[in-house]
XYZ file of C-alpha atoms in Angstrom:
734
model
C 26.298 4.799 23.958
C 26.721 8.544 24.254
C 28.177 8.927 27.734
C 29.408 6.326 30.160
C 30.285 6.391 33.831
C 33.951 5.924 34.611
C 35.323 3.257 36.889
C 38.926 4.432 37.136
C 42.075 3.778 35.187
C 42.576 0.610 33.193
C 45.709 -1.490 33.330
C 47.404 -1.516 29.959
C 49.559 -4.376 28.650
C 53.083 -3.581 27.438
C 53.690 -2.695 23.798
C 55.881 -5.216 22.044
C 56.444 -7.003 18.763
C 55.147 -10.534 18.441
C 57.390 -13.486 17.819
C 57.553 -14.796 14.261
C 55.796 -18.034 15.141
C 53.052 -16.123 16.966
C 52.506 -13.933 13.906
C 52.315 -16.994 11.685
C 49.727 -18.529 13.982
C 47.711 -15.304 14.000
C 47.733 -15.218 10.198
C 46.277 -18.724 10.109
C 43.707 -17.756 12.722
C 42.668 -14.600 10.893
C 42.309 -16.334 7.526
C 40.205 -19.093 9.029
C 42.648 -21.989 9.036
C 42.404 -22.127 12.825
C 39.530 -21.219 15.071
C 39.989 -19.222 18.229
C 39.742 -20.853 21.628
C 36.372 -21.040 23.294
C 35.468 -18.271 25.679
C 33.578 -20.667 27.862
C 35.885 -20.039 30.785
C 34.905 -17.597 33.477
C 37.543 -15.170 32.227
C 36.314 -15.438 28.652
C 32.670 -14.979 29.542
C 33.397 -11.765 31.412
C 35.502 -10.014 28.779
C 33.564 -6.943 27.688
C 34.160 -4.301 25.017
C 36.229 -1.510 26.501
C 33.409 1.015 26.092
C 30.988 -1.163 28.106
C 33.342 -1.848 30.999
C 32.091 1.191 32.993
C 28.625 -0.411 33.103
C 29.955 -3.552 34.780
C 28.197 -4.122 38.097
C 26.229 -0.876 37.958
C 22.484 -0.400 38.005
C 21.387 0.834 34.603
C 18.925 3.677 34.146
C 17.233 2.294 31.060
C 14.139 4.484 30.851
C 12.019 1.417 31.604
C 9.391 0.933 32.873
C 8.003 3.400 30.392
C 5.370 5.881 31.555
C 2.402 6.183 29.185
C -0.017 9.047 29.691
C -2.547 10.977 27.590
C -0.886 13.148 24.984
C -1.771 16.840 25.186
C -1.402 17.064 21.391
C -4.327 14.707 20.893
C -2.234 11.871 19.493
C -3.312 9.264 22.007
C -0.376 8.514 24.296
C 2.848 10.231 25.239
C 5.736 8.044 26.404
C 8.213 9.274 29.008
C 11.252 7.517 30.486
C 10.686 6.711 34.115
C 13.128 9.305 35.467
C 11.571 12.116 33.399
C 8.091 11.035 34.471
C 8.954 11.207 38.183
C 10.690 14.558 37.755
C 7.579 15.961 36.058
C 5.432 14.888 39.030
C 7.682 16.309 41.756
C 6.068 19.295 43.518
C 7.705 22.707 43.312
C 7.736 23.013 47.111
C 10.238 20.561 48.547
C 11.383 21.379 52.070
C 15.135 20.932 52.214
C 15.151 19.116 48.874
C 14.399 15.811 50.620
C 12.126 14.496 47.858
C 14.472 15.621 45.085
C 17.378 13.835 46.751
C 15.345 10.623 47.018
C 13.819 10.562 43.521
C 16.614 8.205 42.295
C 15.803 5.900 45.212
C 12.116 5.973 44.289
C 13.003 5.255 40.663
C 15.204 2.320 41.675
C 12.494 0.897 43.913
C 9.902 1.226 41.171
C 12.230 -0.435 38.663
C 12.677 -3.416 40.980
C 8.922 -3.747 41.441
C 8.346 -3.617 37.681
C 11.342 -5.750 36.788
C 9.372 -8.754 35.538
C 8.083 -8.538 31.942
C 4.347 -8.140 31.692
C 1.495 -5.905 30.615
C 1.123 -2.224 31.390
C -0.404 -1.516 34.786
C -1.842 1.639 36.406
C 1.023 3.894 37.386
C -0.609 5.119 40.576
C -0.710 1.698 42.262
C 2.923 0.932 41.410
C 4.091 4.342 42.552
C 2.221 4.039 45.830
C 3.903 0.696 46.542
C 7.333 2.071 45.607
C 6.775 5.113 47.860
C 5.968 2.822 50.799
C 9.164 0.877 50.133
C 11.228 4.084 50.179
C 9.664 5.145 53.477
C 10.507 1.771 55.023
C 14.101 1.773 53.758
C 15.043 5.244 54.979
C 15.774 6.053 58.600
C 15.413 9.831 58.588
C 15.034 12.353 61.391
C 11.447 13.199 62.188
C 11.435 16.520 60.332
C 13.044 15.052 57.194
C 10.753 12.011 57.283
C 7.722 14.268 57.517
C 8.983 16.396 54.593
C 9.573 13.257 52.520
C 6.074 11.991 53.293
C 4.524 15.300 52.243
C 6.565 15.298 49.034
C 5.634 11.715 48.168
C 1.960 12.393 48.858
C 2.054 15.452 46.605
C 3.798 13.416 43.895
C 1.184 10.660 44.080
C -1.609 13.244 43.901
C -0.131 14.558 40.648
C -0.204 11.157 38.889
C -2.815 11.180 36.085
C -5.457 8.555 36.893
C -5.132 6.910 33.464
C -1.311 6.883 33.382
C 0.284 3.470 32.799
C 3.703 1.951 33.414
C 4.953 -0.585 30.873
C 7.849 -2.822 32.047
C 10.686 -3.920 29.791
C 10.438 -7.369 28.229
C 10.617 -9.281 24.945
C 7.055 -8.289 24.015
C 7.283 -4.725 25.307
C 7.446 -3.229 21.758
C 4.253 -5.105 20.800
C 2.449 -3.909 23.945
C 3.653 -0.369 23.298
C 2.469 -0.390 19.678
C -0.925 -1.841 20.619
C -1.451 0.716 23.398
C -0.383 3.664 21.236
C -2.555 2.501 18.318
C -5.634 1.987 20.484
C -5.193 5.353 22.201
C -4.893 7.077 18.837
C -8.041 5.345 17.551
C -9.979 6.214 20.719
C -8.888 9.869 20.456
C -9.962 9.980 16.799
C -13.321 8.414 17.556
C -13.865 10.808 20.468
C -13.153 13.788 18.219
C -15.668 12.451 15.653
C -18.304 11.552 18.218
C -19.790 15.050 18.512
C -20.579 15.288 14.805
C -21.906 11.739 14.734
C -24.162 12.471 17.707
C -25.558 15.588 16.065
C -26.192 13.734 12.814
C -27.893 10.865 14.623
C -30.142 13.301 16.467
C -30.985 15.105 13.235
C -31.794 11.764 11.605
C -34.099 10.867 14.490
C -35.846 14.204 14.024
C -36.363 13.488 10.355
C -37.848 10.100 11.201
C -40.102 11.639 13.841
C -41.276 14.251 11.372
C -41.977 11.547 8.829
C -44.069 9.613 11.355
C -46.003 12.619 12.528
C -46.369 14.329 9.157
C -49.729 16.064 8.744
C -50.969 19.032 6.655
C -50.610 21.720 9.348
C -47.072 20.497 10.232
C -45.518 20.221 13.660
C -45.477 22.767 16.411
C -42.116 23.667 17.949
C -43.004 22.109 21.275
C -44.224 18.885 19.704
C -41.049 18.527 17.680
C -38.910 19.317 20.731
C -40.680 16.567 22.647
C -40.073 14.163 19.788
C -36.345 14.925 19.871
C -36.060 14.427 23.612
C -33.837 16.319 26.019
C -30.583 15.216 24.309
C -31.738 16.371 20.884
C -33.011 19.641 22.316
C -29.553 20.410 23.672
C -27.775 19.706 20.378
C -30.216 21.224 17.870
C -32.497 24.246 17.746
C -36.040 22.764 17.522
C -37.524 25.942 16.055
C -34.937 26.077 13.282
C -35.438 22.401 12.458
C -39.214 22.823 12.551
C -38.931 25.684 10.072
C -36.914 23.448 7.774
C -39.439 20.638 8.020
C -42.386 22.996 7.628
C -41.177 23.835 4.152
C -41.659 20.167 3.266
C -44.968 19.545 5.053
C -46.757 19.264 1.760
C -44.341 16.605 0.539
C -45.439 13.004 0.686
C -43.991 10.682 3.353
C -40.600 9.138 2.694
C -40.590 5.957 0.609
C -40.321 2.906 2.780
C -36.830 1.805 1.512
C -35.491 5.286 2.082
C -37.053 5.460 5.556
C -35.487 2.093 6.464
C -32.067 3.287 5.242
C -32.393 6.445 7.302
C -33.362 4.484 10.428
C -30.495 2.025 9.912
C -28.054 4.906 9.496
C -29.143 6.500 12.761
C -28.859 3.223 14.670
C -25.444 2.527 13.158
C -24.110 5.916 14.227
C -25.369 5.413 17.782
C -23.639 2.025 18.080
C -20.409 3.357 16.606
C -20.226 6.272 19.052
C -20.724 3.971 22.023
C -18.128 1.373 20.917
C -14.447 1.272 21.948
C -11.916 0.212 19.303
C -9.229 -2.351 20.068
C -6.328 -3.244 17.788
C -6.598 -6.514 15.876
C -3.391 -8.475 16.443
C -2.334 -11.022 13.815
C 0.538 -13.187 15.063
C 2.395 -16.197 13.611
C 0.998 -19.582 14.537
C 2.417 -20.863 17.784
C 3.128 -17.375 19.132
C 1.752 -16.663 22.594
C 0.920 -13.051 23.411
C 0.788 -12.410 27.143
C -0.767 -9.422 28.807
C -3.267 -8.519 26.085
C -6.192 -10.592 27.304
C -9.510 -9.475 25.874
C -7.927 -8.057 22.725
C -8.624 -9.847 19.434
C -5.538 -11.983 18.696
C -5.572 -14.210 15.607
C -2.797 -16.676 14.713
C -1.949 -17.025 11.022
C 0.631 -18.757 8.861
C 0.960 -15.546 6.808
C 0.452 -12.607 9.197
C 0.626 -9.948 6.466
C -2.005 -11.579 4.253
C -4.274 -12.193 7.253
C -3.803 -8.587 8.400
C -4.809 -7.313 4.961
C -8.053 -9.299 5.131
C -8.710 -8.141 8.703
C -8.265 -4.540 7.660
C -10.700 -4.965 4.771
C -13.317 -6.252 7.233
C -12.751 -3.471 9.755
C -12.599 -0.786 7.081
C -15.768 -2.154 5.498
C -17.626 -1.734 8.784
C -16.375 1.834 9.157
C -17.273 2.526 5.514
C -20.895 1.627 6.345
C -20.825 4.206 9.152
C -19.272 6.910 6.987
C -21.682 6.087 4.171
C -24.488 6.708 6.651
C -22.823 9.956 7.700
C -22.809 11.203 4.139
C -26.425 10.122 3.567
C -27.582 11.906 6.724
C -25.694 15.066 5.794
C -27.493 15.121 2.463
C -30.881 14.405 4.063
C -30.504 17.130 6.686
C -29.372 19.633 4.031
C -32.327 18.576 1.793
C -29.865 17.773 -1.000
C -30.360 14.008 -1.257
C -31.013 12.761 -4.772
C -31.187 9.003 -5.052
C -30.283 8.852 -8.728
C -27.288 11.101 -8.245
C -25.942 10.039 -4.862
C -26.705 6.341 -4.488
C -24.099 5.213 -7.079
C -21.449 7.242 -5.270
C -22.464 5.879 -1.888
C -22.455 2.323 -3.219
C -18.867 2.726 -4.494
C -17.672 4.379 -1.281
C -14.905 2.388 0.501
C -11.784 3.006 2.622
C -9.877 4.464 -0.333
C -12.304 7.406 -0.201
C -11.693 8.063 3.503
C -10.109 11.290 4.620
C -6.978 11.132 6.776
C -9.078 11.738 9.906
C -11.600 9.056 8.882
C -8.868 6.446 8.391
C -8.095 6.782 12.092
C -11.615 5.553 12.871
C -10.721 2.075 11.596
C -9.612 -0.149 14.508
C -5.836 -0.582 14.129
C -4.614 -3.836 12.634
C -1.160 -5.012 13.737
C 0.694 -7.868 12.025
C 3.511 -9.443 14.035
C 6.285 -11.265 12.173
C 9.953 -12.111 12.532
C 12.995 -12.236 10.327
C 12.869 -16.013 9.952
C 9.387 -15.820 8.380
C 10.572 -13.018 6.103
C 13.528 -15.053 4.815
C 11.433 -18.172 4.191
C 8.971 -16.701 1.738
C 7.396 -13.783 3.559
C 9.001 -11.044 1.477
C 6.351 -11.223 -1.267
C 3.502 -11.054 1.260
C 5.075 -8.102 3.058
C 5.643 -6.321 -0.240
C 2.011 -6.777 -1.313
C 0.833 -5.287 1.966
C 3.177 -2.286 1.788
C 2.076 -1.597 -1.789
C -1.642 -1.952 -1.019
C -1.977 1.393 0.759
C -3.787 -0.266 3.659
C -2.709 1.440 6.906
C -1.695 -1.801 8.606
C 1.084 -1.747 11.206
C 3.693 -4.492 10.693
C 5.962 -5.204 13.660
C 8.998 -7.212 12.582
C 11.484 -8.590 15.106
C 14.991 -8.755 13.633
C 18.158 -10.204 15.126
C 21.535 -8.519 14.543
C 24.070 -10.346 12.357
C 25.362 -13.409 14.149
C 27.890 -16.105 13.372
C 25.289 -18.653 14.447
C 23.016 -17.718 11.540
C 25.782 -17.843 8.969
C 27.498 -14.636 7.960
C 26.393 -13.767 4.421
C 28.462 -11.321 2.350
C 25.457 -8.969 2.192
C 22.684 -8.991 4.761
C 19.026 -8.439 3.880
C 17.766 -5.308 5.637
C 14.020 -5.303 6.184
C 13.929 -1.542 6.828
C 15.749 -0.808 3.562
C 13.317 -3.163 1.820
C 10.441 -1.130 3.249
C 11.980 2.145 2.060
C 12.109 0.737 -1.467
C 8.292 0.751 -1.486
C 8.467 4.578 -1.378
C 5.014 5.313 0.052
C 5.214 3.117 3.161
C 6.089 4.572 6.561
C 9.203 2.801 7.886
C 10.902 2.810 11.254
C 13.855 0.850 12.594
C 13.904 1.217 16.350
C 15.317 -0.306 19.491
C 14.046 -0.989 23.017
C 17.143 0.887 24.188
C 15.466 4.070 22.884
C 11.843 3.641 24.061
C 10.879 7.300 23.683
C 11.853 7.377 20.017
C 10.159 4.011 19.485
C 6.856 5.255 20.935
C 7.089 8.490 18.932
C 7.571 6.463 15.762
C 4.561 4.276 16.562
C 2.350 7.342 17.090
C 3.512 9.020 13.873
C 3.046 5.844 11.849
C -0.495 5.225 13.138
C -1.411 8.832 12.378
C 0.090 8.759 8.890
C -2.705 6.685 7.355
C -0.126 4.616 5.460
C 1.062 1.014 5.613
C 3.854 1.014 8.165
C 6.794 -1.272 8.850
C 8.438 -1.229 12.283
C 11.683 -3.197 12.484
C 12.697 -3.620 16.108
C 16.040 -5.169 16.981
C 15.717 -7.989 19.472
C 18.659 -9.232 21.517
C 19.104 -13.024 21.753
C 18.592 -14.442 25.190
C 22.184 -15.736 25.448
C 23.906 -12.337 25.291
C 26.430 -11.791 28.083
C 24.788 -8.601 29.321
C 21.205 -7.714 30.019
C 19.031 -7.268 26.912
C 18.703 -3.493 27.223
C 22.476 -2.999 27.197
C 22.889 -5.429 24.292
C 20.226 -3.524 22.324
C 22.020 -0.254 23.034
C 25.329 -1.752 21.867
C 23.642 -2.987 18.661
C 22.669 0.589 17.806
C 26.114 1.988 18.657
C 27.927 -0.743 16.694
C 25.790 -0.048 13.568
C 24.336 -3.562 13.801
C 20.815 -2.134 14.017
C 20.929 1.637 13.436
C 17.919 3.819 14.124
C 16.064 5.289 11.151
C 12.728 6.829 10.249
C 11.396 7.081 6.695
C 8.370 9.374 6.379
C 7.035 9.708 2.789
C 5.230 12.919 3.737
C 8.374 14.653 5.034
C 9.403 16.081 1.657
C 9.921 15.434 -2.044
C 13.491 14.111 -1.778
C 14.818 10.950 -0.217
C 17.222 12.875 1.975
C 14.288 14.734 3.543
C 12.204 11.620 4.011
C 14.935 9.564 5.666
C 16.261 10.571 9.083
C 19.068 8.992 11.112
C 18.457 11.197 14.141
C 19.009 9.473 17.471
C 22.003 7.395 16.408
C 25.240 8.047 18.282
C 27.374 10.371 16.117
C 25.323 9.958 12.908
C 27.917 11.787 10.777
C 30.781 9.426 11.686
C 31.556 5.870 10.642
C 31.644 4.688 14.264
C 30.805 6.472 17.507
C 33.880 7.223 19.606
C 34.031 6.408 23.293
C 36.713 7.692 25.675
C 39.157 5.041 26.818
C 41.294 5.681 29.862
C 44.267 3.330 29.991
C 46.597 4.288 32.851
C 47.413 8.002 32.586
C 46.355 8.839 29.029
C 43.013 9.329 27.343
C 42.458 8.276 23.757
C 39.420 7.891 21.506
C 38.176 4.374 20.917
C 35.742 3.671 18.045
C 32.887 1.379 19.028
C 32.606 -0.937 16.027
C 30.453 -3.908 15.140
C 33.224 -6.168 16.450
C 32.782 -4.618 19.907
C 29.095 -5.467 19.810
C 29.946 -8.989 18.618
C 31.939 -9.576 21.815
C 28.575 -9.774 23.603
C 27.381 -12.673 21.418
C 28.854 -16.106 22.271
C 28.313 -17.162 18.645
C 31.312 -14.993 17.663
C 33.640 -16.457 20.300
C 35.741 -18.383 17.800
C 36.496 -15.188 15.875
C 38.565 -13.434 18.560
C 41.854 -14.387 20.216
C 43.463 -12.649 23.192
C 47.012 -11.283 22.852
C 49.506 -11.033 25.706
C 50.849 -7.635 24.605
C 49.609 -4.610 22.709
C 51.015 -5.316 19.241
C 53.288 -2.768 17.648
C 53.873 -4.834 14.502
C 52.950 -3.126 11.232
C 51.083 -6.260 10.212
C 48.487 -5.735 12.979
C 46.107 -2.758 12.793
C 43.211 -1.559 14.963
C 39.980 -2.648 13.319
C 38.822 0.874 12.414
C 42.097 1.450 10.519
C 41.912 -2.012 8.936
C 38.441 -1.230 7.595
C 39.799 1.876 5.868
C 42.251 -0.208 3.798
C 41.484 -1.378 0.253
C 40.480 -5.029 0.124
C 43.784 -6.217 -1.385
C 45.858 -4.415 1.253
C 43.598 -5.667 4.051
C 44.509 -9.251 3.118
C 48.049 -8.560 4.314
C 47.006 -7.197 7.719
C 45.384 -8.581 10.870
C 42.779 -6.412 12.670
C 42.463 -6.246 16.442
C 40.420 -4.411 19.093
C 40.348 -3.821 22.847
C 38.414 -5.712 25.515
C 38.479 -5.315 29.292
C 38.721 -8.077 31.860
C 36.799 -8.110 35.165
C 40.042 -6.937 36.808
C 39.998 -3.698 34.758
C 42.827 -4.842 32.517
C 42.896 -4.013 28.828
C 43.143 -7.113 26.663
C 44.003 -6.849 22.942
C 41.931 -9.221 20.793
C 42.920 -10.334 17.312
C 39.909 -10.639 14.984
C 39.296 -13.446 12.519
C 38.293 -12.672 8.953
C 34.548 -13.622 9.235
C 33.995 -11.082 12.001
C 36.145 -8.478 10.261
C 34.137 -8.904 7.035
C 30.889 -8.667 8.985
C 32.129 -5.348 10.401
C 32.983 -4.200 6.874
C 29.485 -5.144 5.686
C 27.877 -3.227 8.595
C 29.987 -0.183 7.792
C 28.984 -0.367 4.121
C 25.311 -0.569 5.090
C 25.680 2.396 7.464
C 27.366 4.471 4.756
C 24.536 3.607 2.366
C 22.034 4.920 4.907
C 24.129 8.051 5.377
C 24.165 8.636 1.637
C 20.401 8.102 1.330
C 19.827 10.497 4.225
C 22.066 13.103 2.591
C 24.721 13.265 5.315
C 27.526 11.878 3.164
C 28.171 10.360 -0.264
C 29.601 11.138 -3.674
C 27.140 13.936 -4.412
C 27.833 15.582 -1.076
C 31.592 15.176 -1.501
C 31.381 16.659 -5.010
C 29.360 19.593 -3.694
C 31.914 20.150 -0.930
C 34.740 20.035 -3.495
C 32.946 22.532 -5.735
C 32.355 24.829 -2.788
C 35.996 24.502 -1.747
C 37.230 25.279 -5.271
C 34.881 28.249 -5.560
C 36.112 29.589 -2.228
C 39.752 29.127 -3.251
C 39.107 30.836 -6.612
C 37.408 33.767 -4.923
C 40.266 34.014 -2.467
C 42.806 34.000 -5.324
C 40.952 36.745 -7.156
C 40.800 38.774 -3.974
C 44.545 38.326 -3.463
C 45.221 39.498 -7.024
C 42.970 42.525 -6.549
C 44.711 43.426 -3.307
C 48.159 42.961 -4.913
C 47.215 45.250 -7.817
C 45.820 47.839 -5.420
C 48.989 47.580 -3.329
C 51.227 48.044 -6.392
C 49.196 51.055 -7.502
C 49.371 52.607 -4.067
C 53.110 51.907 -3.861
C 53.688 53.621 -7.224
C 51.641 56.613 -6.060
C 53.646 56.837 -2.842
C 56.928 56.530 -4.726
C 55.895 59.297 -7.152
C 54.891 61.527 -4.276
C 58.188 60.788 -2.544
C 60.073 61.639 -5.764
C 58.243 64.952 -6.043
C 59.074 65.712 -2.448
C 62.771 64.880 -3.094
C 62.896 67.177 -6.153
C 61.239 69.962 -4.200
C 63.792 69.491 -1.435
C 66.649 69.466 -3.974
C 65.487 72.649 -5.676
C 64.975 74.339 -2.348
C 68.464 73.386 -1.278
C 70.012 74.450 -4.577
C 68.455 77.863 -4.438
C 70.096 78.475 -1.085
C 73.630 77.077 -1.682
C 76.908 79.075 -1.579
C 78.464 78.218 -4.925
C 81.878 79.643 -4.070
C 82.261 77.238 -1.257
C 81.691 74.174 -3.457
C 84.735 72.240 -4.584
C 85.285 72.248 -8.324
C 84.347 69.237 -10.343
C 87.246 67.250 -11.703
C 88.126 68.208 -15.245
C 87.594 65.784 -18.000
C 88.962 65.663 -21.492
C 89.099 69.084 -23.083
C 88.703 70.748 -19.701
C 85.003 69.860 -19.331
C 83.762 68.591 -15.995
C 84.212 64.858 -15.753
C 81.181 62.640 -15.247
C 81.417 60.326 -12.274
C 82.500 56.917 -13.311
C 80.479 53.877 -12.422
C 76.787 53.056 -12.405
C 73.677 54.964 -11.442
C 74.447 54.503 -7.746
C 77.697 56.435 -8.197
C 75.861 59.230 -10.002
C 73.264 59.358 -7.263
C 76.005 59.554 -4.643
C 77.571 62.522 -6.435
C 74.253 64.309 -6.627
C 73.624 63.708 -2.943
C 77.053 65.113 -2.137
C 76.244 68.310 -4.023
C 72.884 68.536 -2.265
C 74.577 68.087 1.083
C 77.018 70.904 0.335
C 74.100 73.081 -0.772
C 72.392 72.433 2.535
C 75.492 73.652 4.404
C 76.151 76.726 2.148
C 72.948 78.417 1.031
C 72.948 80.156 -2.352
C 73.712 83.915 -2.168
C 72.108 85.491 -5.233
C 71.157 84.502 -8.734
C 74.699 84.369 -9.987
C 75.698 81.662 -7.575
C 72.547 79.741 -8.402
C 73.421 79.886 -12.077
C 76.883 78.581 -11.393
C 75.465 75.733 -9.324
C 73.059 74.892 -12.116
C 75.892 74.818 -14.623
C 77.767 72.483 -12.343
C 74.863 70.117 -12.100
C 74.262 70.225 -15.823
C 77.899 69.500 -16.402
C 77.610 66.545 -14.084
C 74.584 65.164 -15.894
C 75.573 66.057 -19.452
C 77.088 63.330 -21.604
C 80.799 63.655 -22.389
C 81.678 65.350 -25.752
C 82.522 62.993 -28.577
C 86.173 62.395 -29.254
C 87.507 64.026 -32.480
C 89.766 61.902 -34.547
C 92.779 63.671 -36.059
């Protein structure tokens, strides 16, 4: 729900206070004494959350059908949204941009052709049919039509021959997981095939040498003929003959050892030529369409059955890898039965390397939330703790009033994280690229993996893809990936990347009522408007309430529980006529939104994006910054005071110098006499320091006007100043 197309301004109801009786009725409705009216009317069925109104009546670019093509990184399959896939195929030369302008039309035509749920089909055939449809629909001038034809032909020529297109449907996640797992297993087996082929050829050479052993040994040409043309290409016959010549005096191999060597060679040949297919374990009564020819086994306990299936498949691969190790020892002339046979006998899947685990045909267990809540938790837990790299695909429904709103909801993904060493993903069909990436990483991890995929009920009021997208935005089914190998801390292992605004409580959508634009949080209650099971928990209001007792839901959720009891939450919906409709929310839905927010904040804290520890660290950093700033202010103030004192001292020195200079040049005779004090002494100016300073300045001013003429006048001026500054003589009592 990151960006939405706009459909123009929305009509906004007037703001007004509700009548007392209306408020009383709303209180009863909110607390559950009365249930809201049914939204079974046409108007009620078409009320949508305000953030989803721009999608009304528009064709959605969902990313489906999903393009699946070989991954250049060697991880089996890469998944691309349809639009990105077509853009990657478009030729660089496009006369007049005709093809580029019509790529959306080609995408729309292809989406219509692949609209029905089903298995993945070759991309080339679907694209060719969609290209023909585009040519028929467009009436272009001859030059433009010819340019479009050339562009479409070049695009079709660029389609990889093994590329697939997977349409959207209820079982699309299962098909995607099975295809990704098989492609990864095929790629792993292909990478291992070269070594297995060389070992098998070397084993055949050893058997040939054992059959043809004689005292003079084998000639190079004879040995090369025994190996055949294939063995001659892989191995150097002369080098192998030299190795065998060193043992020509040894007796022939014991019969049991020769039989084991022959069985190992045959086993490697069969393994290289085989093609792995995932083993699907589904609940009894579950039909899987579109995977004909793949082993599908129904079971009452899919996890327990998957564990047994993995043991069988891993046991078969262990026989192959046991043969690989035996042949390596035989070729290197290091085999010692007493030393190596006990190790080979104890060899099983727990001794596999990470690359060897990928050789085991993938095992996928399919389950749902209902099975989990009716006793399946223990079976799932045993599987996740076993270390067996089984893929568990669990379909989970978002919280619904139909299933009974519990105070705390069991989260299968959080349950998987609690097992610490299991790979966990919670994904959504609304984000197919991230879902496919998670499948590929989980299969390659060599760990038990749990994939929780949110499924939209069939009775949602919008198409399933949009409902799944709203479930992610409303924190009903947030995206997460838990990778035990990502780091030592939980915050490094758990990622919430891909969620809309992962640092916020709720993602914010722009709402455009009339002339203004305001943010509108998309909460769980907005998602619940799509589910008819919550109809009785909302009630339309005729006006936008301005009463203090009614609060927008996001603000209501921020209140303490005791204060929230005194308020009524509400949210916005939009009618088909583009009119904003305020909806009061009953307590069950409001509490469900509170529970979803609490779960989201728990995930944020586990992922290290918020929480008490983070808040404490932020507070410590803030206090440290404020302390450093205070110390810097004090240092600057002290430096300023020191500089000010220095400047004042320098200014005082300059004033004294100016005074002395003026005094030395004053005409004393022209100065008025000082007033006489008691006893005929000059009188000190009365008053405070300011008065004394004024008198001094007056003398200085006179000195400036009448420069001193000789030392005698200077002495008289000095006496005058001293008389001014000297204290008065003490009075003599008679």
